[in-house]
mmCIF file of C-alpha atoms in Angstrom:
data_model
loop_
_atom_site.group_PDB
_atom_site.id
_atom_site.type_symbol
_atom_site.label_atom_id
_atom_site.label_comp_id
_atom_site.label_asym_id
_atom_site.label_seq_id
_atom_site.Cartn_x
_atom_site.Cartn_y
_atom_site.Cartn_z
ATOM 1 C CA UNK M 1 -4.625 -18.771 -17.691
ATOM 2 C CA UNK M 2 -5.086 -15.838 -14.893
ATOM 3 C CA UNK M 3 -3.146 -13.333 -17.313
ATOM 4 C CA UNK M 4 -5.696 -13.641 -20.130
ATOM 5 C CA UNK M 5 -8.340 -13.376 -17.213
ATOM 6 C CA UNK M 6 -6.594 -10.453 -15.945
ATOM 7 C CA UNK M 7 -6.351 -9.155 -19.776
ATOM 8 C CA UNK M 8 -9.994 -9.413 -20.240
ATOM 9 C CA UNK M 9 -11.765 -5.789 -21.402
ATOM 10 C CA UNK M 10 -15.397 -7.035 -20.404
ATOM 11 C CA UNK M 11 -14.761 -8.603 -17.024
ATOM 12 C CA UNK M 12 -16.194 -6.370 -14.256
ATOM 13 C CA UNK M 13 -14.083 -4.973 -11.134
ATOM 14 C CA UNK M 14 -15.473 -8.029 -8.684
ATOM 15 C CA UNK M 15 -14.405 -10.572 -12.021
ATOM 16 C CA UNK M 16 -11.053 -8.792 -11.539
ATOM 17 C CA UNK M 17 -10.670 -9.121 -8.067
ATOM 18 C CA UNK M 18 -12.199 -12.703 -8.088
ATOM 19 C CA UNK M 19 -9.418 -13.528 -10.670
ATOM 20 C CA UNK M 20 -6.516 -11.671 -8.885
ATOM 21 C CA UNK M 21 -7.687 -13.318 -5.467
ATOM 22 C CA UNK M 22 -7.062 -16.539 -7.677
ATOM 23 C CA UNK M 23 -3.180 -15.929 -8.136
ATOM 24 C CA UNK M 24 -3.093 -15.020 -4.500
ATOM 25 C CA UNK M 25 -4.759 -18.047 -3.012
ATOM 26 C CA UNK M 26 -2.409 -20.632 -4.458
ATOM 27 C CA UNK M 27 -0.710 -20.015 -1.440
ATOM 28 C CA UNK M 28 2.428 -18.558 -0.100
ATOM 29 C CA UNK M 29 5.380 -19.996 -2.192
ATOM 30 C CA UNK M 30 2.727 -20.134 -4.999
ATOM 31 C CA UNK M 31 2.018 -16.539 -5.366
ATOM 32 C CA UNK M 32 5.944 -15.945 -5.203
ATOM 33 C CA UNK M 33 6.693 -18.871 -8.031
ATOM 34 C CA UNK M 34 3.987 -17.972 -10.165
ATOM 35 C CA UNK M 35 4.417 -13.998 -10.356
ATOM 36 C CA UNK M 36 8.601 -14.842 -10.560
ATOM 37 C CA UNK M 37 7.771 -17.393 -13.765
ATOM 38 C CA UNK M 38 5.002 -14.358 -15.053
ATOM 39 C CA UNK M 39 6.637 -11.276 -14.130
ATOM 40 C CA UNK M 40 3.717 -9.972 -17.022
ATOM 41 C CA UNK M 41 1.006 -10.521 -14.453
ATOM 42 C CA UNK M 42 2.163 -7.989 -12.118
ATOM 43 C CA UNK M 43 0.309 -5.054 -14.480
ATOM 44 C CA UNK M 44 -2.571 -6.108 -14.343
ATOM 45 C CA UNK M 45 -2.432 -7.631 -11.036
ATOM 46 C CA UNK M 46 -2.000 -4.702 -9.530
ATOM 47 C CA UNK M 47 -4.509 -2.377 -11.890
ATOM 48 C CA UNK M 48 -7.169 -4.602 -10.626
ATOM 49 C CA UNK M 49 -5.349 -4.594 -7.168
ATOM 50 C CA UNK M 50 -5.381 -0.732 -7.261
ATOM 51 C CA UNK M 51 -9.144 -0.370 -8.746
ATOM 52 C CA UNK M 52 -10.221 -2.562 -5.681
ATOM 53 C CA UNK M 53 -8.786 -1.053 -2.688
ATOM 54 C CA UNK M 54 -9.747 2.127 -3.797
ATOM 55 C CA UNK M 55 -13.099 1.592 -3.379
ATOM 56 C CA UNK M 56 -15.017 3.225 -0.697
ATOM 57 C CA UNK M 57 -18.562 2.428 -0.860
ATOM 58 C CA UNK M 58 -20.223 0.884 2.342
ATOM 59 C CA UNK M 59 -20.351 -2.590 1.162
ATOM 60 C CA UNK M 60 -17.021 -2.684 -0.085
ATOM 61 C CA UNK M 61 -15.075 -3.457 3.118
ATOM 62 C CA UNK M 62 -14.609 -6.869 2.663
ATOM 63 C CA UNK M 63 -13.166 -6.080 -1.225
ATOM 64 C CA UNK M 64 -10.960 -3.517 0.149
ATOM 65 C CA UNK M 65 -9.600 -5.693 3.131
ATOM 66 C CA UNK M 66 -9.126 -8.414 0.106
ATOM 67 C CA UNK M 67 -6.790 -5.950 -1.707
ATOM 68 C CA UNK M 68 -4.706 -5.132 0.909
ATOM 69 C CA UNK M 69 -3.819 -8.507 2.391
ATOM 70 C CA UNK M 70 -2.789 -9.289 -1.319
ATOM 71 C CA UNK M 71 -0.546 -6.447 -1.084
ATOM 72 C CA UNK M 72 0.976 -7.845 1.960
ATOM 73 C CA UNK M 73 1.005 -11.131 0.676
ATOM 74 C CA UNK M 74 2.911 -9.738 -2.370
ATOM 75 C CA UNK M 75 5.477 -7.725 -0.109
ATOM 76 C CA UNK M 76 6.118 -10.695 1.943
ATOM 77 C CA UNK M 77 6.686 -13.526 -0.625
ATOM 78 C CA UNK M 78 7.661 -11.860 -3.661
ATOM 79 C CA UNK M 79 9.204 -8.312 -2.837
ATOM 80 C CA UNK M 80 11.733 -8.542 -5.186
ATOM 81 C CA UNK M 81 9.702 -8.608 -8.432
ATOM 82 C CA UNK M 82 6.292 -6.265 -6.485
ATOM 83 C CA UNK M 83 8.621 -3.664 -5.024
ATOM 84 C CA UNK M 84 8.115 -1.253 -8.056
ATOM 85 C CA UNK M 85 4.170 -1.691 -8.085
ATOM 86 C CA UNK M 86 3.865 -1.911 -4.143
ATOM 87 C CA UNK M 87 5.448 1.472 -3.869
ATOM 88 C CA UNK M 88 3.589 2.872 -6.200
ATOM 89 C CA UNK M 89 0.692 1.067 -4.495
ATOM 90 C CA UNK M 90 1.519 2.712 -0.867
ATOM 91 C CA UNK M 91 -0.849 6.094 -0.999
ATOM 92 C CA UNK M 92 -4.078 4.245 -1.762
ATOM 93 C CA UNK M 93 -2.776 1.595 0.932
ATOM 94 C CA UNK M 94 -2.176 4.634 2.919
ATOM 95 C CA UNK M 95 -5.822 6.396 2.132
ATOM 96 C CA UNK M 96 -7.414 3.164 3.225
ATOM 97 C CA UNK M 97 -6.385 3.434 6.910
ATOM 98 C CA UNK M 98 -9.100 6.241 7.295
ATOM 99 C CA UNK M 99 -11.486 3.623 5.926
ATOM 100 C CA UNK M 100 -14.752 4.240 8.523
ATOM 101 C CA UNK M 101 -14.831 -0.122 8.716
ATOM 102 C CA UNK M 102 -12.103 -0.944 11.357
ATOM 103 C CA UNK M 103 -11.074 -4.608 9.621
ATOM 104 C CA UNK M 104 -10.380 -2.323 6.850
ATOM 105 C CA UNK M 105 -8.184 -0.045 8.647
ATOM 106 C CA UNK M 106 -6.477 -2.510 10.165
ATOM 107 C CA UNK M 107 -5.598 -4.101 7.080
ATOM 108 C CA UNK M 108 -4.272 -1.084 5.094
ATOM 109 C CA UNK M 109 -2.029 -0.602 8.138
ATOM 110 C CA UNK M 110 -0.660 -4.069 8.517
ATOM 111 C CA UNK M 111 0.082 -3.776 4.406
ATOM 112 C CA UNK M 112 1.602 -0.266 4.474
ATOM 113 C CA UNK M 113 3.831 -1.434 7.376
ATOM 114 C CA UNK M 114 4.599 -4.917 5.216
ATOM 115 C CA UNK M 115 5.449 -2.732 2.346
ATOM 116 C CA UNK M 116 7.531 -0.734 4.100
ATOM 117 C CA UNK M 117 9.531 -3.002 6.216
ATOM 118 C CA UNK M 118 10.027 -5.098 3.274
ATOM 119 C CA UNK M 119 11.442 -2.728 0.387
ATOM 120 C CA UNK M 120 15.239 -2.091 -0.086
ATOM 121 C CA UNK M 121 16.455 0.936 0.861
ATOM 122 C CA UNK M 122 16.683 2.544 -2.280
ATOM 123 C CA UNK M 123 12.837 2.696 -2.565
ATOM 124 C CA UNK M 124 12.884 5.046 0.557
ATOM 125 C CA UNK M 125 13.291 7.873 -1.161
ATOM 126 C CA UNK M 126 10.206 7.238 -3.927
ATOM 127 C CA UNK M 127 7.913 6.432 -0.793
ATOM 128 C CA UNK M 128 8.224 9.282 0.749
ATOM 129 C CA UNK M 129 6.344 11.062 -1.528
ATOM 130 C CA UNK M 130 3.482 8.440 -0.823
ATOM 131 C CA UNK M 131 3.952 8.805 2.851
ATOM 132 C CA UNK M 132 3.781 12.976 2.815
ATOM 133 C CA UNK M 133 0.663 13.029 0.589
ATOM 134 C CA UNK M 134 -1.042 10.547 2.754
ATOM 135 C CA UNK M 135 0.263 13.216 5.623
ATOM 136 C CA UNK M 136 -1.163 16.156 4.204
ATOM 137 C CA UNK M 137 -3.667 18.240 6.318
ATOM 138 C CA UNK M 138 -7.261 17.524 5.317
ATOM 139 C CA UNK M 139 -6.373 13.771 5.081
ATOM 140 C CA UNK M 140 -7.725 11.530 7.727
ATOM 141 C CA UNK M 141 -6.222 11.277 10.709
ATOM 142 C CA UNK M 142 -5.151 7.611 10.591
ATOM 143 C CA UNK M 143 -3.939 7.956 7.285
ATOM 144 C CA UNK M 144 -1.680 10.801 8.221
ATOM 145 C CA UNK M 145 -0.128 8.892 12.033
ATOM 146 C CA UNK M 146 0.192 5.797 9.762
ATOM 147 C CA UNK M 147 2.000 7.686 7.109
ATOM 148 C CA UNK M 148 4.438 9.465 9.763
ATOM 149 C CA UNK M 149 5.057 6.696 11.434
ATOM 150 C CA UNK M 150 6.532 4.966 8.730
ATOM 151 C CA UNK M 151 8.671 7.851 8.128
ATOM 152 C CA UNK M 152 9.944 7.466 11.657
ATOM 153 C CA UNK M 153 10.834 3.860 11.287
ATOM 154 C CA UNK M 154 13.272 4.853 8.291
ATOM 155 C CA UNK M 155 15.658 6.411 10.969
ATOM 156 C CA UNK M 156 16.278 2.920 12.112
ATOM 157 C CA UNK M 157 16.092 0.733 8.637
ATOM 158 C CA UNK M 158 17.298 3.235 6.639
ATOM 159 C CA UNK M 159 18.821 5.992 8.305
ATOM 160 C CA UNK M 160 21.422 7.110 5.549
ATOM 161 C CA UNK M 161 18.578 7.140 2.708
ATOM 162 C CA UNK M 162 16.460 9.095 5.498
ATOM 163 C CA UNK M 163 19.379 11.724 6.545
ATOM 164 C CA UNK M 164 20.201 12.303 2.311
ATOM 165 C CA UNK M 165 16.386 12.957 2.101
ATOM 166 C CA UNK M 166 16.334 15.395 5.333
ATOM 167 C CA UNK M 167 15.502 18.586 2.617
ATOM 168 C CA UNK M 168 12.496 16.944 2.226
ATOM 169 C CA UNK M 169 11.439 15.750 5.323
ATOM 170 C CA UNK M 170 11.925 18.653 7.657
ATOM 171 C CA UNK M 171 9.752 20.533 6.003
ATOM 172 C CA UNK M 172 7.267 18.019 5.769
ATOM 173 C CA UNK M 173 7.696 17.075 9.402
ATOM 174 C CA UNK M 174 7.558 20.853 9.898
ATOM 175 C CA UNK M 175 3.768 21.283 9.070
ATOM 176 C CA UNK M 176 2.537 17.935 11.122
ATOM 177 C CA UNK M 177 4.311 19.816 14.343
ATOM 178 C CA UNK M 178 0.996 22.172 14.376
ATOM 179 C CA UNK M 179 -1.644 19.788 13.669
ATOM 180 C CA UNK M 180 -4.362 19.852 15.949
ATOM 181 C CA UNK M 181 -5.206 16.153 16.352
ATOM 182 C CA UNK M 182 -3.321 14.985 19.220
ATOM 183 C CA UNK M 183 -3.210 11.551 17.614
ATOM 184 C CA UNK M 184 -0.928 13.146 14.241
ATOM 185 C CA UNK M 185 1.335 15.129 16.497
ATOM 186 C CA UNK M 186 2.167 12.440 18.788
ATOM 187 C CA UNK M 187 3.399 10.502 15.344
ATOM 188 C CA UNK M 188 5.572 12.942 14.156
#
């Protein structure tokens, strides 16, 4: 049973992944059946989730990659029941497209944009503050384009929760209009 796996105090952080990489590799209508019959597994799915792609050590890539292509996985087959724990998920998703291993970066930006293009509309206004703390100044510079150029696709998915949230954004948007990497003003 993956949820007394998952429960398990003494397993270590590659047991966790190892046993959350389990639930995901039943494959695609699999991972959506088995986390809509055990909504419970989502906690610790995504603490061990979380723990992994957070990582940033120089062997780690391959863990980190792991992490995020579950949290694609999960915003593609079973948004409905992730949403909560993928937005919640979005700044270390975010934080991971500065990763220094490219596979890594790409990764973190295919899930972010998966996440993203996948959650209703009235999870807009909760990512946003994911997507302006990725876009602070001192963050890395893929982190923060990624990060505005999500906001920029919410004019076209969801431009009414986007125009009700323009008290936040402006200002946000405001700061990135002075950044000196070319790369983060061209986003914004």
């Amino acid at each position: 049973n993956i949820d007394h796996q998952l429960h398990h105090k003494r397993m270590s952080s590659a047991d966790q992944l190892a046993a959350t990489l389990q639930v995901l590799s039943l494959g695609d209508s699999s991972i959506a059946a088995h986390v809509t019959a055990e909504p419970k597994v989502l906690v610790p799915l995504f603490e061990s989730l979380r723990a992994t792609a957070s990582l940033t050590g120089k062997n780690d890539g391959n863990k980190v990659k792991d992490a995020l292509i579950a949290f694609k996985t999960l915003a593609t087959e079973c948004m409905t029941s992730a949403e909560p724990f993928l937005v919640d998920s979005l700044t270390i998703a975010l934080m991971a497209a500065g990763h220094k291993q490219k596979f890594v970066s790409v990764a973190a930006d295919e899930a972010v944009k998966a996440i993203c293009a996948k959650m209703s509309a009235n999870s807009v206004k909760e990512s946003l503050g994911h997507l302006f703390k990725a876009s602070a100044v001192g963050q890395p510079w893929q982190s923060r384009t990624l990060a505005l150029q999500v906001v920029a696709t919410y004019a076209e998915s969801s431009p009414e929760q986007l125009s009700a949230s323009l008290p936040i954004v402006v200002p946000e948007l405001t700061i990135c209009m002075g950044d000196v990497k070319k790369e983060v003003k061209r986003s914004e």
